[in-house]
Short mmCIF file of C-alpha atoms and ligand atoms in Angstrom, two decimals:
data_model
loop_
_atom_site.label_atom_id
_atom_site.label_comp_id
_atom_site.label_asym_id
_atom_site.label_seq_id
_atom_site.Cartn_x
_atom_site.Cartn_y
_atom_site.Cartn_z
CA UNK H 1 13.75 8.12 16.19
CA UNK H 2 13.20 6.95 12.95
CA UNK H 3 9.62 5.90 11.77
CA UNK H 4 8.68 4.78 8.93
CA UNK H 5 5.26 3.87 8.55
CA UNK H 6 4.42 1.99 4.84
CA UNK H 7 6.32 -0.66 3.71
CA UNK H 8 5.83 -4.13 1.50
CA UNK H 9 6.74 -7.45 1.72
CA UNK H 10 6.01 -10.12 -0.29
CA UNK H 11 2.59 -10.63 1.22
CA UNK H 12 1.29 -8.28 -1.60
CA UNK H 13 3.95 -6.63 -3.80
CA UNK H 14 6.69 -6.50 -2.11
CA UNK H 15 9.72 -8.69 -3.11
CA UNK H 16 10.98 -9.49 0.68
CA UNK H 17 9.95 -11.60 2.59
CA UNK H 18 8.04 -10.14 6.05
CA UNK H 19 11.24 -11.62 8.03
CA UNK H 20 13.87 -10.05 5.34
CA UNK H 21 11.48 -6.42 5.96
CA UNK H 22 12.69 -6.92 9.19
CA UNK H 23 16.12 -7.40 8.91
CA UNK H 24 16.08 -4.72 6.18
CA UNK H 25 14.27 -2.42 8.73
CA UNK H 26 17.42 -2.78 11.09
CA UNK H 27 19.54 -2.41 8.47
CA UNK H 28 18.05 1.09 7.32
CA UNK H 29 18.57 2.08 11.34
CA UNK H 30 14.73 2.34 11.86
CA UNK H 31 12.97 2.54 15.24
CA UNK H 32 9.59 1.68 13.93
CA UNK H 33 8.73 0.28 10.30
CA UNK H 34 5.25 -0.32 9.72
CA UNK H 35 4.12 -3.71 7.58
CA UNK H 36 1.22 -2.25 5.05
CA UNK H 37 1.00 -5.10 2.20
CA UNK H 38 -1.95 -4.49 -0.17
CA UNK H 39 -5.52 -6.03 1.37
CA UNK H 40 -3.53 -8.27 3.71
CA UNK H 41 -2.43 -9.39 7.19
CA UNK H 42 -0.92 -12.63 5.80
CA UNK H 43 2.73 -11.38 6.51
CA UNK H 44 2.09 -10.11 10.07
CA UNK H 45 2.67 -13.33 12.16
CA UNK H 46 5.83 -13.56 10.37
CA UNK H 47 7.30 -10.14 11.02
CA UNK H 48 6.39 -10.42 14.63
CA UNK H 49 8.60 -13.60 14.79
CA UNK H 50 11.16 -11.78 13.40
CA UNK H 51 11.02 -9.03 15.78
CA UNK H 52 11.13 -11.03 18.59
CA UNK H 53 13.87 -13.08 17.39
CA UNK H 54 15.95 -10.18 17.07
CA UNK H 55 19.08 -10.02 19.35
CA UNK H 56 19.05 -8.22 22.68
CA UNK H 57 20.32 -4.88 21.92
CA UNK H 58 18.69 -4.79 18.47
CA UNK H 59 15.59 -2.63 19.04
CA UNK H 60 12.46 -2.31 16.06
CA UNK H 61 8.90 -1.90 16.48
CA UNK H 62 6.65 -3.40 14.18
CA UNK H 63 3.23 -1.55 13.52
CA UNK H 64 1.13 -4.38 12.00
CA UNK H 65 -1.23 -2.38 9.55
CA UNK H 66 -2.55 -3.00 5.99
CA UNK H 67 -3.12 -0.51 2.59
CA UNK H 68 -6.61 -0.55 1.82
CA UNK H 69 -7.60 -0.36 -2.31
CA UNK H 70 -10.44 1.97 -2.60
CA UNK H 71 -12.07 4.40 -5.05
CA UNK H 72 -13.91 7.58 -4.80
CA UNK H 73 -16.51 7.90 -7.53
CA UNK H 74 -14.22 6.19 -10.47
CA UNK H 75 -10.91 7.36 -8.92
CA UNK H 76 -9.21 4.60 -7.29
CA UNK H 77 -6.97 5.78 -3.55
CA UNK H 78 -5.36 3.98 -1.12
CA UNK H 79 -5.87 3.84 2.34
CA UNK H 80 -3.58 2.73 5.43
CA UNK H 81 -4.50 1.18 8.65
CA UNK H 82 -2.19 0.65 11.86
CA UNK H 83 -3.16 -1.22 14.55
CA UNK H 84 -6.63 -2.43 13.99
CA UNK H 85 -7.86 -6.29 14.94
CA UNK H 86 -7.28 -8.13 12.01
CA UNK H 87 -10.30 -10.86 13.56
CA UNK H 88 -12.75 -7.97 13.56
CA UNK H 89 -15.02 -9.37 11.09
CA UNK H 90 -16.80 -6.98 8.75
CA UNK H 91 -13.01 -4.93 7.96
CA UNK H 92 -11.74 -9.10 7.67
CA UNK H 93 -14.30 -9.67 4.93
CA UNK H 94 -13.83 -6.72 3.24
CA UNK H 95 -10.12 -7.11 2.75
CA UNK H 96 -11.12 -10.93 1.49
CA UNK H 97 -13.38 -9.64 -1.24
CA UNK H 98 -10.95 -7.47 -2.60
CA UNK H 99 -7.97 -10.06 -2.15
CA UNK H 100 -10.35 -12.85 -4.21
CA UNK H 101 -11.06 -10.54 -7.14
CA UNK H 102 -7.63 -9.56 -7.68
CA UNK H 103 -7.61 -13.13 -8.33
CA UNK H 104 -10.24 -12.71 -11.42
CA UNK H 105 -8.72 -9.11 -12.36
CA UNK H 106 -5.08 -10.59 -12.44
CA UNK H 107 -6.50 -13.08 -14.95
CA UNK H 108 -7.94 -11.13 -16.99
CA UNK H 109 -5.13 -8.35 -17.33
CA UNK H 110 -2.82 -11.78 -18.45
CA UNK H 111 -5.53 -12.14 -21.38
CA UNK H 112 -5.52 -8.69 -22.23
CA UNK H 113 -1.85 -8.75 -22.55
CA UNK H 114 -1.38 -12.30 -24.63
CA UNK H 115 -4.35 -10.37 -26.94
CA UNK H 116 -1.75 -7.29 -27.25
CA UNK H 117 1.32 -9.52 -27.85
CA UNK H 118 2.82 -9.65 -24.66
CA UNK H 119 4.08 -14.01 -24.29
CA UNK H 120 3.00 -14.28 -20.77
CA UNK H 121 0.86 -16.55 -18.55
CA UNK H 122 -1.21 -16.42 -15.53
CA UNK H 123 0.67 -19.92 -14.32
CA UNK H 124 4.04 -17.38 -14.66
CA UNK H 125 1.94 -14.30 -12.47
CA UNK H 126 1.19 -16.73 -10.13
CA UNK H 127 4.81 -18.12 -9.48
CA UNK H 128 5.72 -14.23 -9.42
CA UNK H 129 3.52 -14.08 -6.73
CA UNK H 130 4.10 -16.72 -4.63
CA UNK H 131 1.27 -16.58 -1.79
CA UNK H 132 0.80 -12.63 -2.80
CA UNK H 133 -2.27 -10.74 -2.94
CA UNK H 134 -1.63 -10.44 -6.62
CA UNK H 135 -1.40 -7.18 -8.10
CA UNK H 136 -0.43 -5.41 -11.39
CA UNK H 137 3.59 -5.16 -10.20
CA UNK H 138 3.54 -9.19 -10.40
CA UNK H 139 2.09 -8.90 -14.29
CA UNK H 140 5.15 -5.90 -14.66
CA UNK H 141 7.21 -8.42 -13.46
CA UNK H 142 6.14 -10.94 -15.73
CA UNK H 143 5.99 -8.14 -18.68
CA UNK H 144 10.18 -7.66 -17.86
CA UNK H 145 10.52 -11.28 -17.72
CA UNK H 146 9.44 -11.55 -21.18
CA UNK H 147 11.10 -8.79 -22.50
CA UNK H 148 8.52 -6.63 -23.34
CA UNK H 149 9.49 -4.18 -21.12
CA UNK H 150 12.65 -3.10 -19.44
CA UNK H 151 11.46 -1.94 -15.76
CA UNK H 152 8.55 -2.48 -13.60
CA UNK H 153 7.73 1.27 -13.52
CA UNK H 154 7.82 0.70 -17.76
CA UNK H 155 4.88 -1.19 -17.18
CA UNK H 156 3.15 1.17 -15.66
CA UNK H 157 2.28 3.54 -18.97
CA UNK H 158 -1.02 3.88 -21.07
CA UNK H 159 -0.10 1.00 -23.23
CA UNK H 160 0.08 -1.25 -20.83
CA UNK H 161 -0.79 -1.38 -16.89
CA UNK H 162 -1.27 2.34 -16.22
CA UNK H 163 -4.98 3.16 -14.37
CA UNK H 164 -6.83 3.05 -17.91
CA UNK H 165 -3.84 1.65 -19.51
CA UNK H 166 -4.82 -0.86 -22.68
CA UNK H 167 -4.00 -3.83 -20.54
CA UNK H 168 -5.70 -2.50 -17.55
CA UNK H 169 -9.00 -4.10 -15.75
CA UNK H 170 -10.24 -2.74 -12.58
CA UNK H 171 -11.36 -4.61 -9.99
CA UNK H 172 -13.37 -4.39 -6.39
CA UNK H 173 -12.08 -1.36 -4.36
CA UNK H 174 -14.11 -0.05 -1.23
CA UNK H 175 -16.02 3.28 -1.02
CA UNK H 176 -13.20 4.88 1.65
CA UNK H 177 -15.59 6.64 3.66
CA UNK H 178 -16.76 3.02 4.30
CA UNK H 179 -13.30 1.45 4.57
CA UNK H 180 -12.35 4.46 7.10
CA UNK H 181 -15.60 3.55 9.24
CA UNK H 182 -14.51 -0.03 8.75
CA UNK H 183 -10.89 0.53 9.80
CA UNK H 184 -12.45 2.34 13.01
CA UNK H 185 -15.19 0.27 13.99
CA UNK H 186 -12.23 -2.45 13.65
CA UNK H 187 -9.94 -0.21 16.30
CA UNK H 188 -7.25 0.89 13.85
CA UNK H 189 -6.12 4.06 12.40
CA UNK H 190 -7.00 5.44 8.50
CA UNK H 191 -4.13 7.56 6.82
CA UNK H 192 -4.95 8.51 3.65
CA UNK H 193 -2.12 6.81 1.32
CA UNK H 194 -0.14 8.99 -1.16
CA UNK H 195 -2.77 11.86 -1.50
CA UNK H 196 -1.32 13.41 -4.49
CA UNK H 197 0.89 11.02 -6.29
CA UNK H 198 -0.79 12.27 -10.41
CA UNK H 199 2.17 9.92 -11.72
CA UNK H 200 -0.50 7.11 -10.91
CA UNK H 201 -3.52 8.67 -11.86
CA UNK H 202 -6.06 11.36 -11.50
CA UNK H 203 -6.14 12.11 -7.39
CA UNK H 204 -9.20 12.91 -5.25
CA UNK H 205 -10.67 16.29 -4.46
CA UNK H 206 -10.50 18.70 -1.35
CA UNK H 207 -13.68 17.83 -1.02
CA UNK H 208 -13.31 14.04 -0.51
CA UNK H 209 -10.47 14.58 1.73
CA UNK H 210 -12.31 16.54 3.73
CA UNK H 211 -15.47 13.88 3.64
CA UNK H 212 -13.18 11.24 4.87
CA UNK H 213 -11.82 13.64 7.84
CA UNK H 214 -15.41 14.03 8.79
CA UNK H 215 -15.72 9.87 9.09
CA UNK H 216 -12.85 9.69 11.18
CA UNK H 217 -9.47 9.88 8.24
CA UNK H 218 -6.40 10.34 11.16
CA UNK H 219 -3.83 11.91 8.83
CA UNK H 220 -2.61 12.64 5.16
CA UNK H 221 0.63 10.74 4.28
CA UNK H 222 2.51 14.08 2.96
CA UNK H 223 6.21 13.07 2.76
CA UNK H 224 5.93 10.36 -0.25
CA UNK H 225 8.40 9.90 -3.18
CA UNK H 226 5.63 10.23 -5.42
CA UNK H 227 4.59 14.09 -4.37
CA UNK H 228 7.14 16.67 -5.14
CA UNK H 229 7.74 20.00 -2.64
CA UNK H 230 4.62 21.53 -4.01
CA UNK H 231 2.17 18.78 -3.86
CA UNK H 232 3.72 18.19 -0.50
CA UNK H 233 2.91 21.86 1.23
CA UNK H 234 -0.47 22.00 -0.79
CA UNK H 235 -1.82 18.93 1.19
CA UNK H 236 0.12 20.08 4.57
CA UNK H 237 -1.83 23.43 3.91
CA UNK H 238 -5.25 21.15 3.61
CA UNK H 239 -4.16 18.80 6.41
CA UNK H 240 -3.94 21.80 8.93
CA UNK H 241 -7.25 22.87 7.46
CA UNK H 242 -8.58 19.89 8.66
CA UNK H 243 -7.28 18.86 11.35
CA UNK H 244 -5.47 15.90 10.45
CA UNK H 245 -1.77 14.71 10.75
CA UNK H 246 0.41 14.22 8.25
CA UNK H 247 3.22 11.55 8.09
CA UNK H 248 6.08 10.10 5.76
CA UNK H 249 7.00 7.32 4.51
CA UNK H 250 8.96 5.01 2.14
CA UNK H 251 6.46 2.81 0.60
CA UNK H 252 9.26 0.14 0.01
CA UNK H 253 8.55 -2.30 -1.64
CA UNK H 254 12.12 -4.02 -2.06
CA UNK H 255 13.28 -5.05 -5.30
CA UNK H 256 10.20 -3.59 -7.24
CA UNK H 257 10.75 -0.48 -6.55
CA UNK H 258 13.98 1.88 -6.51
CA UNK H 259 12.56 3.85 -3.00
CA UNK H 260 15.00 3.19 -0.10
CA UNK H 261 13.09 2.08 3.63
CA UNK H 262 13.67 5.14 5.88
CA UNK H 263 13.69 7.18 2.86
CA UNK H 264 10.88 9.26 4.18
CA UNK H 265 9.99 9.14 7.77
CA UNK H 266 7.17 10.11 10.04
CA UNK H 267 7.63 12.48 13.64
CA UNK H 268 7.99 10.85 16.65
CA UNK H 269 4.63 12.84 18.22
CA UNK H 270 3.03 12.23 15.27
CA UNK H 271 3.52 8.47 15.38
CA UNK H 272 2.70 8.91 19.19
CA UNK H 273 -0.78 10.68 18.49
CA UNK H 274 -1.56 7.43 16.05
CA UNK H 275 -0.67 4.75 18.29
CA UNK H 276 -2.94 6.67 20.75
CA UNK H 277 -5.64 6.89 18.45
CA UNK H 278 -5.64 2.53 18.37
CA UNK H 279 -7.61 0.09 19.93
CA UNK H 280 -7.26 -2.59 18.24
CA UNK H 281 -3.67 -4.24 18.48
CA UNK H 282 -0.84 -2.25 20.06
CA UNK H 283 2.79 -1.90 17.97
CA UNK H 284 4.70 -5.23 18.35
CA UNK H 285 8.94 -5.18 20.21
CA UNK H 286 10.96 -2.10 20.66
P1 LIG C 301 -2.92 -2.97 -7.97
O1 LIG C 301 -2.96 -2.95 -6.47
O2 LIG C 301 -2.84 -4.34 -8.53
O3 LIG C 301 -4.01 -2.14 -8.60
O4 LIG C 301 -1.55 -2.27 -8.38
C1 LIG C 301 -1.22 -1.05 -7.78
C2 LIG C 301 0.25 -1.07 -7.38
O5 LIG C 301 1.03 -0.86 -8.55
C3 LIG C 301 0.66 0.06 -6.44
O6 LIG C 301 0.51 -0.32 -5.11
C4 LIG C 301 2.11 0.23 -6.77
O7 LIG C 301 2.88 -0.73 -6.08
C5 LIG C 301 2.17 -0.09 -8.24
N1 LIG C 301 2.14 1.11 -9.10
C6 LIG C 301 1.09 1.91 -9.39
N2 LIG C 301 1.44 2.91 -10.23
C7 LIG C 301 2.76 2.73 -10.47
C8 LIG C 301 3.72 3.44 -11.26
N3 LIG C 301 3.39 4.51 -11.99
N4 LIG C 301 5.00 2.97 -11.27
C9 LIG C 301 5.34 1.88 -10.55
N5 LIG C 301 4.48 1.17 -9.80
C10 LIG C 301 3.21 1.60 -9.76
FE1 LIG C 302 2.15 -1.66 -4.21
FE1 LIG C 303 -0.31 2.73 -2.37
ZN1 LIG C 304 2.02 1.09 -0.66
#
């Protein structure tokens, strides 16, 4: 079995679309790919047309889910939920206010560039982004486009869209010992998104980690192109501690990002103690 629990389409930052997720998913020979856009369900009807329209024979499982933006104190995390209700209402309005002031935030990063030189336009971010929960990888885009950078990942330095970068502006993120409560009270399943990737940014204490396993945190995603071998058997070490799971996982996000789907996966009795753990929607094919 091969599971791979976080990917992105172009619901958020991704640059497939959730039907081409799919057909990448086969492609990559996975069993289970899980569809984790940025503050969104919007690509979830989509995907699960896409698995059913599969041909007989051709087997996926889709894990509808969502990665939550949060922060802890002034350090913003990212949290995933699997299988929650995406009508449950106070988790629904949650993800809304954060997907309506990326609106504001994406603005404003567009001024902050023109002000440092960069020829770009929110009219350009927005065509990036199609019907996207707009992020900072549609302004890298944008910055490539115009040729002030070479790569997306460029972007991402101090002078320009980096956490407390010269172009960056923060914007509403969710306290995530509230967003795991929300993602429980809403029947889904909180895993604790890249725990230790320091490429993007100062990273949370023990002592968080162990706050949000104490509100109901499921597992630590461990296996993550962004941790290296000894980030990745620190927080296995602190997962065991805690009693949480760990997983692994791609984080694809097509085009935007050189990570292959399948590139890290997740163990079958792991995935089988999450989809346990749901109430909220069950996995979707196979
Ligand atoms: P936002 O959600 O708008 O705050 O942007 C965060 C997103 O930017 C993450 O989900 C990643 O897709 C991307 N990102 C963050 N840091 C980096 C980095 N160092 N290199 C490339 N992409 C990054
Ligand atoms: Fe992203
Ligand atoms: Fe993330
Ligand atoms: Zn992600």
């Amino acid at each position: 079995m091969r599971i791979d629990l976080h990917a992105h389409s172009n619901a958020s930052d991704g640059t497939d679309s959730p039907a081409e997720l799919v057909a990448a998913a086969v492609g990559a020979g996975l069993d289970v790919v899980a569809l984790t856009d940025h503050d969104t369900v919007a690509g979830h009807t989509e995907a699960a047309d896409a698995v059913h329209a599969l041909p007989s024979g051709t087997r996926l499982t889709l894990v509808p889910g969502a990665e939550l933006s949060c922060v802890a104190g002034d350090i913003s995390m990212h949290l995933l939920a699997y299988l929650f209700d995406p009508a449950e209402p106070a988790f629904a309005a949650e993800r809304e206010l954060v997907r309506t002031d990326r609106f504001r935030r994406g603005r404003a990063i567009v001024e902050r560039c023109r002000e440092l030189g960069a020829d770009i336009s929110w009219e350009q971010v927005r065509r990036i982004a199609g019907e996207g929960s707009v992020g900072r990888p549609h302004i890298a885009s944008a910055l490539v486009e115009a040729g002030v950078v070479a790569s997306v990942s460029d972007a991402f330095t101090p002078d320009w869209l980096a956490n407390g970068g010269r172009a960056d502006v923060r914007k509403h993120e969710t306290d995530p010992v509230t967003a795991v409560r929300l993602v429980r009270a809403a029947g889904g399943v909180p895993v604790f998104a890249h725990p230790g990737a320091v490429k993007r940014g100062r990273t949370v204490s023990d002592q968080v980690v162990a706050d949000l396993a104490a509100a109901g945190l499921a597992a630590l995603e461990v296996d993550h192109v962004d941790h290296d071998e000894p980030t990745r058997a620190r927080l296995r070490g602190l997962a065991a501690e805690l009693g949480l799971l760990t997983t692994g996982s791609s984080d694809y996000h097509g085009g935007r990002k050189t990570v292959r789907l399948g590139e890290h996966t997740t163990d079958p009795e792991v995935y089988a103690a999450l989809v346990e753990q749901a109430t909220g929607a069950k996995p979707i094919g196979g």
